[in-house]
PDB file of C-alpha atoms and ligand atoms in Angstrom:
ATOM      1  CA  MET A   1      17.251 -15.522 -18.945  1.00 66.00           C
ATOM      2  CA  THR A   2      20.771 -16.301 -20.205  1.00 75.00           C
ATOM      3  CA  ASP A   3      22.886 -13.470 -19.027  1.00 91.00           C
ATOM      4  CA  PRO A   4      21.260 -11.292 -16.228  1.00 96.00           C
ATOM      5  CA  ASP A   5      22.576  -7.753 -15.348  1.00 97.00           C
ATOM      6  CA  VAL A   6      21.915  -8.544 -11.764  1.00 97.00           C
ATOM      7  CA  ILE A   7      21.441 -11.536  -9.828  1.00 98.00           C
ATOM      8  CA  VAL A   8      19.278 -11.071  -6.370  1.00 97.00           C
ATOM      9  CA  ILE A   9      19.620 -13.516  -3.770  1.00 96.00           C
ATOM     10  CA  GLY A  10      16.602 -14.158  -1.413  1.00 93.00           C
ATOM     11  CA  SER A  11      13.412 -12.537  -2.553  1.00 92.00           C
ATOM     12  CA  GLY A  12      11.974 -10.877   0.718  1.00 90.00           C
ATOM     13  CA  GLY A  13      11.010  -7.387   1.123  1.00 90.00           C
ATOM     14  CA  GLY A  14      14.652  -6.382   0.195  1.00 93.00           C
ATOM     15  CA  GLY A  15      14.822  -8.476  -2.642  1.00 95.00           C
ATOM     16  CA  ALA A  16      12.075  -8.743  -4.507  1.00 93.00           C
ATOM     17  CA  VAL A  17      11.793  -4.852  -4.371  1.00 93.00           C
ATOM     18  CA  ILE A  18      15.266  -4.130  -5.721  1.00 96.00           C
ATOM     19  CA  ALA A  19      14.483  -6.480  -8.458  1.00 96.00           C
ATOM     20  CA  LYS A  20      11.328  -4.768  -9.473  1.00 94.00           C
ATOM     21  CA  GLU A  21      12.840  -1.305  -9.286  1.00 95.00           C
ATOM     22  CA  LEU A  22      16.105  -2.777 -11.456  1.00 97.00           C
ATOM     23  CA  GLY A  23      13.761  -4.534 -13.703  1.00 95.00           C
ATOM     24  CA  GLU A  24      11.823  -1.509 -14.346  1.00 95.00           C
ATOM     25  CA  LYS A  25      14.675   0.396 -15.100  1.00 97.00           C
ATOM     26  CA  GLY A  26      15.256  -2.181 -17.739  1.00 96.00           C
ATOM     27  CA  LEU A  27      17.822  -4.418 -16.427  1.00 97.00           C
ATOM     28  CA  GLN A  28      17.572  -7.970 -16.891  1.00 96.00           C
ATOM     29  CA  VAL A  29      17.388  -9.570 -13.281  1.00 96.00           C
ATOM     30  CA  LEU A  30      17.585 -12.956 -12.105  1.00 96.00           C
ATOM     31  CA  VAL A  31      16.005 -13.922  -8.595  1.00 96.00           C
ATOM     32  CA  LEU A  32      17.178 -16.740  -6.664  1.00 95.00           C
ATOM     33  CA  GLU A  33      14.746 -17.957  -3.554  1.00 92.00           C
ATOM     34  CA  ALA A  34      15.638 -20.969  -1.600  1.00 89.00           C
ATOM     35  CA  GLY A  35      12.158 -20.918  -0.273  1.00 88.00           C
ATOM     36  CA  PRO A  36       8.692 -21.989  -1.824  1.00 89.00           C
ATOM     37  CA  TRP A  37       6.638 -20.014  -3.869  1.00 91.00           C
ATOM     38  CA  TYR A  38       3.211 -20.226  -2.577  1.00 91.00           C
ATOM     39  CA  GLY A  39       0.273 -19.414  -4.852  1.00 94.00           C
ATOM     40  CA  ASN A  40       2.295 -19.784  -8.113  1.00 96.00           C
ATOM     41  CA  SER A  41       0.862 -22.252 -10.727  1.00 96.00           C
ATOM     42  CA  GLN A  42       4.526 -23.401 -11.522  1.00 96.00           C
ATOM     43  CA  TRP A  43       4.485 -24.778  -7.960  1.00 94.00           C
ATOM     44  CA  PRO A  44       1.010 -26.248  -7.089  1.00 94.00           C
ATOM     45  CA  ASP A  45       2.599 -28.273  -4.186  1.00 92.00           C
ATOM     46  CA  PRO A  46       5.657 -26.308  -3.159  1.00 90.00           C
ATOM     47  CA  ASN A  47       6.409 -28.199   0.112  1.00 87.00           C
ATOM     48  CA  LYS A  48       6.238 -31.943  -1.747  1.00 88.00           C
ATOM     49  CA  ASN A  49       7.148 -31.734  -5.283  1.00 89.00           C
ATOM     50  CA  ARG A  50       9.957 -29.801  -6.847  1.00 88.00           C
ATOM     51  CA  GLY A  51       7.711 -27.931  -9.657  1.00 90.00           C
ATOM     52  CA  ALA A  52       9.173 -25.727 -12.096  1.00 92.00           C
ATOM     53  CA  GLN A  53      12.778 -24.247 -11.918  1.00 91.00           C
ATOM     54  CA  ASN A  54      11.529 -20.634 -12.521  1.00 92.00           C
ATOM     55  CA  SER A  55       8.686 -18.398 -13.130  1.00 94.00           C
ATOM     56  CA  SER A  56       8.870 -15.039 -15.077  1.00 91.00           C
ATOM     57  CA  LYS A  57       5.147 -14.665 -16.036  1.00 93.00           C
ATOM     58  CA  SER A  58       2.658 -12.668 -13.969  1.00 92.00           C
ATOM     59  CA  ASP A  59       0.063 -14.995 -15.444  1.00 96.00           C
ATOM     60  CA  ASP A  60       1.768 -17.617 -13.417  1.00 97.00           C
ATOM     61  CA  LEU A  61       0.782 -16.078 -10.041  1.00 96.00           C
ATOM     62  CA  ASN A  62      -2.631 -17.851  -8.998  1.00 96.00           C
ATOM     63  CA  ILE A  63      -4.719 -16.136  -6.118  1.00 92.00           C
ATOM     64  CA  PHE A  64      -7.193 -19.077  -5.534  1.00 93.00           C
ATOM     65  CA  LEU A  65      -3.941 -21.394  -5.030  1.00 95.00           C
ATOM     66  CA  PHE A  66      -2.813 -18.642  -2.663  1.00 91.00           C
ATOM     67  CA  LYS A  67      -5.719 -18.808  -0.550  1.00 87.00           C
ATOM     68  CA  GLU A  68      -5.518 -22.730  -0.533  1.00 89.00           C
ATOM     69  CA  GLN A  69      -2.002 -22.627   0.513  1.00 89.00           C
ATOM     70  CA  TYR A  70      -1.768 -19.577   3.002  1.00 83.00           C
ATOM     71  CA  THR A  71      -4.539 -20.951   5.567  1.00 79.00           C
ATOM     72  CA  LYS A  72      -6.165 -19.629   8.842  1.00 73.00           C
ATOM     73  CA  ASP A  73      -4.748 -22.554  10.459  1.00 77.00           C
ATOM     74  CA  GLU A  74      -1.972 -21.411  12.976  1.00 76.00           C
ATOM     75  CA  GLY A  75      -0.395 -24.820  13.294  1.00 80.00           C
ATOM     76  CA  GLU A  76      -0.079 -25.465   9.913  1.00 83.00           C
ATOM     77  CA  MET A  77       1.151 -22.155   9.129  1.00 83.00           C
ATOM     78  CA  ASN A  78       3.259 -21.612  12.214  1.00 79.00           C
ATOM     79  CA  ASP A  79       4.836 -24.741  13.226  1.00 81.00           C
ATOM     80  CA  LEU A  80       8.541 -24.437  13.629  1.00 76.00           C
ATOM     81  CA  ILE A  81       9.252 -27.627  11.706  1.00 80.00           C
ATOM     82  CA  THR A  82       6.342 -28.415   9.293  1.00 82.00           C
ATOM     83  CA  GLY A  83       4.449 -24.926   9.274  1.00 85.00           C
ATOM     84  CA  ARG A  84       4.525 -22.998   6.324  1.00 86.00           C
ATOM     85  CA  LEU A  85       6.341 -20.302   7.723  1.00 83.00           C
ATOM     86  CA  ARG A  86       9.063 -22.023   8.964  1.00 83.00           C
ATOM     87  CA  TRP A  87      12.768 -21.005   8.541  1.00 81.00           C
ATOM     88  CA  GLY A  88      14.104 -23.433   5.839  1.00 83.00           C
ATOM     89  CA  PRO A  89      13.950 -25.006   2.264  1.00 85.00           C
ATOM     90  CA  ALA A  90      10.448 -25.510   0.667  1.00 84.00           C
ATOM     91  CA  ASP A  91      11.177 -29.202   0.306  1.00 84.00           C
ATOM     92  CA  ARG A  92       9.924 -30.715   3.840  1.00 82.00           C
ATOM     93  CA  ASN A  93      11.866 -33.900   3.630  1.00 84.00           C
ATOM     94  CA  ARG A  94      14.799 -31.453   4.247  1.00 85.00           C
ATOM     95  CA  SER A  95      15.242 -30.132   7.935  1.00 85.00           C
ATOM     96  CA  PRO A  96      14.721 -26.824   8.627  1.00 85.00           C
ATOM     97  CA  TRP A  97      17.532 -24.003   8.637  1.00 82.00           C
ATOM     98  CA  PHE A  98      19.150 -24.389  11.952  1.00 77.00           C
ATOM     99  CA  ARG A  99      19.703 -20.859  13.953  1.00 74.00           C
ATOM    100  CA  ASN A 100      22.764 -20.240  16.395  1.00 77.00           C
ATOM    101  CA  VAL A 101      21.462 -17.677  18.948  1.00 76.00           C
ATOM    102  CA  THR A 102      24.338 -16.692  21.039  1.00 80.00           C
ATOM    103  CA  ARG A 103      22.105 -14.676  23.592  1.00 79.00           C
ATOM    104  CA  ARG A 104      18.959 -15.484  25.210  1.00 75.00           C
ATOM    105  CA  GLY A 105      16.267 -14.687  22.839  1.00 70.00           C
ATOM    106  CA  PHE A 106      13.806 -15.865  20.069  1.00 66.00           C
ATOM    107  CA  VAL A 107      14.616 -15.885  16.358  1.00 67.00           C
ATOM    108  CA  TRP A 108      11.544 -16.095  14.253  1.00 67.00           C
ATOM    109  CA  GLN A 109      12.645 -15.801  10.755  1.00 72.00           C
ATOM    110  CA  ASN A 110      11.293 -17.853   7.945  1.00 79.00           C
ATOM    111  CA  SER A 111      11.997 -18.922   4.439  1.00 82.00           C
ATOM    112  CA  GLY A 112       9.765 -18.841   1.213  1.00 84.00           C
ATOM    113  CA  VAL A 113       9.407 -15.850  -0.997  1.00 86.00           C
ATOM    114  CA  GLY A 114       8.769 -12.856   1.157  1.00 83.00           C
ATOM    115  CA  GLY A 115      10.887 -14.768   3.952  1.00 82.00           C
ATOM    116  CA  THR A 116      10.571 -12.948   7.392  1.00 86.00           C
ATOM    117  CA  THR A 117       8.489 -10.363   5.313  1.00 87.00           C
ATOM    118  CA  GLN A 118       5.805 -12.723   5.217  1.00 82.00           C
ATOM    119  CA  SER A 119       5.399 -12.686   9.242  1.00 79.00           C
ATOM    120  CA  TYR A 120       6.522  -9.245   9.964  1.00 83.00           C
ATOM    121  CA  LEU A 121       4.317  -7.129  12.117  1.00 84.00           C
ATOM    122  CA  ALA A 122       4.221  -4.262   9.627  1.00 88.00           C
ATOM    123  CA  ASN A 123       4.968  -1.454  11.924  1.00 92.00           C
ATOM    124  CA  SER A 124       6.383   0.894   9.817  1.00 94.00           C
ATOM    125  CA  PRO A 125       8.091   4.004  11.622  1.00 94.00           C
ATOM    126  CA  ARG A 126      10.451   6.494   9.962  1.00 95.00           C
ATOM    127  CA  ALA A 127      13.938   6.614  11.354  1.00 94.00           C
ATOM    128  CA  PHE A 128      14.221   9.646  13.686  1.00 92.00           C
ATOM    129  CA  PRO A 129      16.480  12.452  11.612  1.00 94.00           C
ATOM    130  CA  VAL A 130      18.860  12.473  14.460  1.00 93.00           C
ATOM    131  CA  THR A 131      19.934   8.821  13.939  1.00 94.00           C
ATOM    132  CA  VAL A 132      20.328   9.355   9.842  1.00 96.00           C
ATOM    133  CA  ASP A 133      21.910  13.087   9.595  1.00 96.00           C
ATOM    134  CA  HIS A 134      25.794  12.771   9.975  1.00 96.00           C
ATOM    135  CA  VAL A 135      25.612   9.278  10.563  1.00 97.00           C
ATOM    136  CA  TRP A 136      24.687   8.010   7.353  1.00 96.00           C
ATOM    137  CA  PRO A 137      26.006   9.245   3.869  1.00 97.00           C
ATOM    138  CA  ILE A 138      22.219  10.632   3.055  1.00 96.00           C
ATOM    139  CA  SER A 139      20.314  12.885   4.930  1.00 97.00           C
ATOM    140  CA  TYR A 140      17.015  12.452   6.522  1.00 96.00           C
ATOM    141  CA  ARG A 141      15.494  15.172   4.217  1.00 96.00           C
ATOM    142  CA  GLU A 142      16.954  13.191   1.011  1.00 97.00           C
ATOM    143  CA  LEU A 143      15.075  10.126   2.816  1.00 96.00           C
ATOM    144  CA  ILE A 144      11.947  11.961   2.573  1.00 96.00           C
ATOM    145  CA  PRO A 145      10.624  10.845  -0.983  1.00 97.00           C
ATOM    146  CA  TYR A 146      11.832   7.440  -0.395  1.00 95.00           C
ATOM    147  CA  TYR A 147       9.836   6.774   2.571  1.00 96.00           C
ATOM    148  CA  GLU A 148       6.884   8.665   1.105  1.00 96.00           C
ATOM    149  CA  LYS A 149       6.995   6.212  -1.955  1.00 96.00           C
ATOM    150  CA  VAL A 150       7.114   3.048   0.480  1.00 94.00           C
ATOM    151  CA  GLU A 151       4.422   4.530   2.799  1.00 96.00           C
ATOM    152  CA  ALA A 152       1.924   4.979  -0.494  1.00 95.00           C
ATOM    153  CA  THR A 153       2.628   1.712  -1.777  1.00 93.00           C
ATOM    154  CA  LEU A 154       2.460  -0.317   1.423  1.00 91.00           C
ATOM    155  CA  PRO A 155       0.117   1.777   2.283  1.00 92.00           C
ATOM    156  CA  VAL A 156       1.316   2.970   5.560  1.00 94.00           C
ATOM    157  CA  GLU A 157      -1.590   4.387   7.960  1.00 91.00           C
ATOM    158  CA  PHE A 158      -1.903   4.976  11.461  1.00 91.00           C
ATOM    159  CA  ALA A 159      -2.818   1.750  13.439  1.00 87.00           C
ATOM    160  CA  PRO A 160      -6.528   1.695  15.297  1.00 82.00           C
ATOM    161  CA  MET A 161      -6.629   2.797  18.646  1.00 82.00           C
ATOM    162  CA  THR A 162      -7.826   0.385  21.420  1.00 83.00           C
ATOM    163  CA  SER A 163      -8.603   1.425  24.909  1.00 90.00           C
ATOM    164  CA  LYS A 164      -4.914   0.558  25.877  1.00 89.00           C
ATOM    165  CA  GLU A 165      -3.519   3.186  23.336  1.00 89.00           C
ATOM    166  CA  GLU A 166      -6.388   5.626  24.687  1.00 92.00           C
ATOM    167  CA  LEU A 167      -5.195   5.143  28.155  1.00 95.00           C
ATOM    168  CA  PHE A 168      -1.476   5.582  27.091  1.00 95.00           C
ATOM    169  CA  PHE A 169      -2.430   8.751  25.106  1.00 95.00           C
ATOM    170  CA  TYR A 170      -4.379  10.222  28.163  1.00 96.00           C
ATOM    171  CA  GLY A 171      -1.436   9.833  30.305  1.00 97.00           C
ATOM    172  CA  ALA A 172       1.091  11.378  27.693  1.00 97.00           C
ATOM    173  CA  LYS A 173      -0.960  14.506  27.009  1.00 97.00           C
ATOM    174  CA  LYS A 174      -1.296  14.726  31.130  1.00 97.00           C
ATOM    175  CA  ALA A 175       2.353  14.714  31.053  1.00 97.00           C
ATOM    176  CA  GLY A 176       2.678  17.590  28.777  1.00 97.00           C
ATOM    177  CA  TRP A 177       3.664  15.772  25.449  1.00 97.00           C
ATOM    178  CA  GLN A 178       1.976  16.649  22.216  1.00 96.00           C
ATOM    179  CA  LEU A 179       0.132  14.676  19.927  1.00 95.00           C
ATOM    180  CA  ILE A 180       2.254  14.255  16.665  1.00 94.00           C
ATOM    181  CA  PRO A 181      -0.181  13.663  13.712  1.00 92.00           C
ATOM    182  CA  THR A 182       2.089  12.974  10.981  1.00 93.00           C
ATOM    183  CA  LEU A 183       4.742  10.460   9.956  1.00 93.00           C
ATOM    184  CA  ASP A 184       7.414  12.833  10.165  1.00 91.00           C
ATOM    185  CA  VAL A 185       8.732  12.797  13.576  1.00 89.00           C
ATOM    186  CA  THR A 186      11.128  15.323  14.291  1.00 89.00           C
ATOM    187  CA  VAL A 187      10.095  16.576  17.465  1.00 90.00           C
ATOM    188  CA  PRO A 188       9.052  14.397  20.887  1.00 92.00           C
ATOM    189  CA  GLY A 189       5.735  13.382  21.262  1.00 94.00           C
ATOM    190  CA  TYR A 190       3.307  10.792  20.874  1.00 94.00           C
ATOM    191  CA  ARG A 191       1.073   9.218  17.974  1.00 93.00           C
ATOM    192  CA  PRO A 192      -0.546   6.074  17.181  1.00 92.00           C
ATOM    193  CA  GLN A 193       1.745   2.988  15.420  1.00 91.00           C
ATOM    194  CA  PRO A 194       2.260   3.688  11.691  1.00 94.00           C
ATOM    195  CA  ASN A 195       1.318   0.325  10.285  1.00 92.00           C
ATOM    196  CA  ALA A 196       1.076  -1.235   6.922  1.00 91.00           C
ATOM    197  CA  ILE A 197      -1.764  -3.579   7.782  1.00 85.00           C
ATOM    198  CA  LEU A 198      -5.138  -2.431   6.369  1.00 81.00           C
ATOM    199  CA  PRO A 199      -7.567  -1.567   9.216  1.00 79.00           C
ATOM    200  CA  PRO A 200     -10.203  -4.450  10.224  1.00 80.00           C
ATOM    201  CA  ASN A 201     -12.794  -5.187   7.442  1.00 83.00           C
ATOM    202  CA  LYS A 202     -15.770  -3.216   8.772  1.00 86.00           C
ATOM    203  CA  ASN A 203     -17.909  -6.198   8.530  1.00 88.00           C
ATOM    204  CA  LEU A 204     -16.094  -8.488  10.840  1.00 84.00           C
ATOM    205  CA  THR A 205     -18.444  -8.610  13.269  1.00 85.00           C
ATOM    206  CA  ARG A 206     -21.626  -9.490  11.188  1.00 89.00           C
ATOM    207  CA  PRO A 207     -22.588 -12.981  11.364  1.00 90.00           C
ATOM    208  CA  ASP A 208     -24.017 -13.057   7.900  1.00 92.00           C
ATOM    209  CA  TYR A 209     -20.392 -12.999   6.138  1.00 89.00           C
ATOM    210  CA  SER A 210     -18.850 -16.196   6.371  1.00 85.00           C
ATOM    211  CA  VAL A 211     -15.083 -16.320   7.137  1.00 76.00           C
ATOM    212  CA  GLU A 212     -14.277 -17.228   3.629  1.00 77.00           C
ATOM    213  CA  GLN A 213     -16.503 -14.444   2.296  1.00 84.00           C
ATOM    214  CA  LEU A 214     -14.413 -11.895   4.464  1.00 80.00           C
ATOM    215  CA  SER A 215     -11.084 -13.433   3.211  1.00 76.00           C
ATOM    216  CA  TRP A 216     -11.870 -12.194  -0.225  1.00 81.00           C
ATOM    217  CA  MET A 217     -12.570  -8.532   1.142  1.00 82.00           C
ATOM    218  CA  GLN A 218     -10.426  -5.741   1.639  1.00 81.00           C
ATOM    219  CA  GLY A 219      -8.920  -5.083   5.178  1.00 79.00           C
ATOM    220  CA  CYS A 220      -7.752  -6.892   8.050  1.00 78.00           C
ATOM    221  CA  THR A 221      -9.729 -10.193   9.422  1.00 71.00           C
ATOM    222  CA  LEU A 222      -7.628 -10.446  12.428  1.00 69.00           C
ATOM    223  CA  ALA A 223      -7.727 -14.300  11.922  1.00 61.00           C
ATOM    224  CA  GLY A 224      -5.005 -16.935  11.677  1.00 54.00           C
ATOM    225  CA  HIS A 225      -1.481 -16.289  12.380  1.00 50.00           C
ATOM    226  CA  CYS A 226      -1.608 -12.642  13.499  1.00 50.00           C
ATOM    227  CA  ILE A 227       0.817 -12.323  15.960  1.00 45.00           C
ATOM    228  CA  ASN A 228       0.008  -8.643  17.220  1.00 35.00           C
TER     229      ASN A 228
HETATM  230  C1  LIG B   1       8.433 -11.867  13.975  1.00 72.89           C
HETATM  231  C2  LIG B   1       8.998 -10.413  13.343  1.00 72.89           C
HETATM  232  C3  LIG B   1       8.441  -9.196  13.688  1.00 72.89           C
HETATM  233  C4  LIG B   1       8.822  -8.207  12.998  1.00 72.89           C
HETATM  234  N1  LIG B   1       7.899  -7.098  12.852  1.00 72.89           N
HETATM  235  C5  LIG B   1       8.422  -5.897  11.833  1.00 72.89           C
HETATM  236  C6  LIG B   1       7.978  -4.695  12.243  1.00 72.89           C
HETATM  237  O1  LIG B   1       6.708  -4.482  12.644  1.00 72.89           O
HETATM  238  N2  LIG B   1       8.376  -3.609  11.066  1.00 72.89           N
HETATM  239  C7  LIG B   1       9.371  -3.645  10.419  1.00 72.89           C
HETATM  240  O2  LIG B   1       9.948  -2.814   9.718  1.00 72.89           O
HETATM  241  N3  LIG B   1      10.361  -4.754  10.591  1.00 72.89           N
HETATM  242  C8  LIG B   1       9.861  -5.897  11.259  1.00 72.89           C
HETATM  243  N4  LIG B   1      10.638  -7.219  11.251  1.00 72.89           N
HETATM  244  C9  LIG B   1      11.900  -7.365  10.522  1.00 72.89           C
HETATM  245  C10 LIG B   1      11.317  -7.415   9.094  1.00 72.89           C
HETATM  246  O3  LIG B   1      10.679  -8.263   8.641  1.00 72.89           O
HETATM  247  C11 LIG B   1      12.702  -7.724   8.396  1.00 72.89           C
HETATM  248  O4  LIG B   1      13.812  -7.014   8.689  1.00 72.89           O
HETATM  249  C12 LIG B   1      12.705  -7.830   6.910  1.00 72.89           C
HETATM  250  O5  LIG B   1      11.607  -8.598   6.429  1.00 72.89           O
HETATM  251  C13 LIG B   1      13.750  -8.702   6.110  1.00 72.89           C
HETATM  252  O6  LIG B   1      13.597  -8.507   4.866  1.00 72.89           O
HETATM  253  P1  LIG B   1      14.634  -9.206   3.850  1.00 72.89           P
HETATM  254  O7  LIG B   1      14.312  -9.155   2.511  1.00 72.89           O
HETATM  255  O8  LIG B   1      15.923  -8.620   4.308  1.00 72.89           O
HETATM  256  O9  LIG B   1      14.687 -10.762   4.326  1.00 72.89           O
HETATM  257  P2  LIG B   1      13.654 -11.915   4.473  1.00 72.89           P
HETATM  258  O10 LIG B   1      12.369 -11.480   4.109  1.00 72.89           O
HETATM  259  O11 LIG B   1      13.938 -12.959   5.336  1.00 72.89           O
HETATM  260  O12 LIG B   1      13.920 -12.465   2.929  1.00 72.89           O
HETATM  261  C14 LIG B   1      14.944 -13.192   2.611  1.00 72.89           C
HETATM  262  C15 LIG B   1      14.682 -14.596   1.612  1.00 72.89           C
HETATM  263  O13 LIG B   1      15.943 -15.357   1.291  1.00 72.89           O
HETATM  264  C16 LIG B   1      15.930 -16.221   1.146  1.00 72.89           C
HETATM  265  N5  LIG B   1      16.870 -17.144   1.195  1.00 72.89           N
HETATM  266  C17 LIG B   1      17.793 -17.282   2.411  1.00 72.89           C
HETATM  267  N6  LIG B   1      19.106 -18.052   2.096  1.00 72.89           N
HETATM  268  C18 LIG B   1      19.086 -18.297   0.509  1.00 72.89           C
HETATM  269  C19 LIG B   1      19.721 -18.694  -0.194  1.00 72.89           C
HETATM  270  N7  LIG B   1      21.109 -19.419   0.156  1.00 72.89           N
HETATM  271  N8  LIG B   1      19.711 -19.021  -1.521  1.00 72.89           N
HETATM  272  C20 LIG B   1      18.480 -18.397  -2.022  1.00 72.89           C
HETATM  273  N9  LIG B   1      17.466 -17.576  -0.913  1.00 72.89           N
HETATM  274  C21 LIG B   1      17.911 -17.610   0.361  1.00 72.89           C
HETATM  275  C22 LIG B   1      14.790 -16.798   2.425  1.00 72.89           C
HETATM  276  O14 LIG B   1      13.905 -17.769   1.940  1.00 72.89           O
HETATM  277  C23 LIG B   1      13.672 -15.498   2.047  1.00 72.89           C
HETATM  278  O15 LIG B   1      12.691 -15.676   1.411  1.00 72.89           O
HETATM  279  C24 LIG B   1      10.097  -8.358  12.200  1.00 72.89           C
HETATM  280  C25 LIG B   1      10.639  -9.522  12.077  1.00 72.89           C
HETATM  281  C26 LIG B   1      10.183 -10.613  12.887  1.00 72.89           C
HETATM  282  C27 LIG B   1      10.816 -11.758  12.423  1.00 72.89           C
END
């Protein structure tokens, strides 16, 4: 590509989505990403070798390579210096990016195609109308079709209940609050967490399936670097 209409820097949830949407409208979009691209045949070992400079063919995407590089080993993925999800350039001979934190706290952000988006907890609530209306230049009602598109794409579903939530619901109901059964929250109440992680795979507790087999099935396997 010699003369892009738009250059997007960083291909996390924000950059990658805007590049896709603009590309589908016929614009030439160039995405620049400093982090490694796991699961792309053009970068078979992105943390060691330079690999290619660009990729624009979906044929480059390789799920077998991705599963090899994205392992269930917490240390391999989460180590702040060497882990695949660390914050810094693809080349592991170069140091992680240093973050200045002025207040007490822990910044967990990472580099790589998908950046922080790779490790987020997938909690996907909508903003309350009161925080949008007359605050943003767009109303909550106008936002609804965009929310619905995102929720259908991810997809967003209510997270499975555990006994902890059940106890909370019991208390909330006793206190006179109502259950809100939809993603659209316009009145006070309580509800399960809207989440973009698929519900746990139903075969998880079956001993006849190996972890490898489960990893190829649809649904959360509760394995590896799942921090919630
Ligand atoms: C632990 C954790 C849990 C979270 N949980 C939730 C949640 O449950 N729900 C929720 O809504 N949000 C959550 N968030 C927040 C959410 O993940 C982020 O707001 C979102 O992923 C940011 O997307 P982004 O595209 O803006 O940035 P990123 O996904 O970080 O993408 C930025 C990209 O830019 C690249 N980049 C940086 N500098 C350069 C450069 N100079 N040149 C080229 N490329 C560059 C990076 O490598 C990266 O790939 C969580 C965040 C964290 C850290």
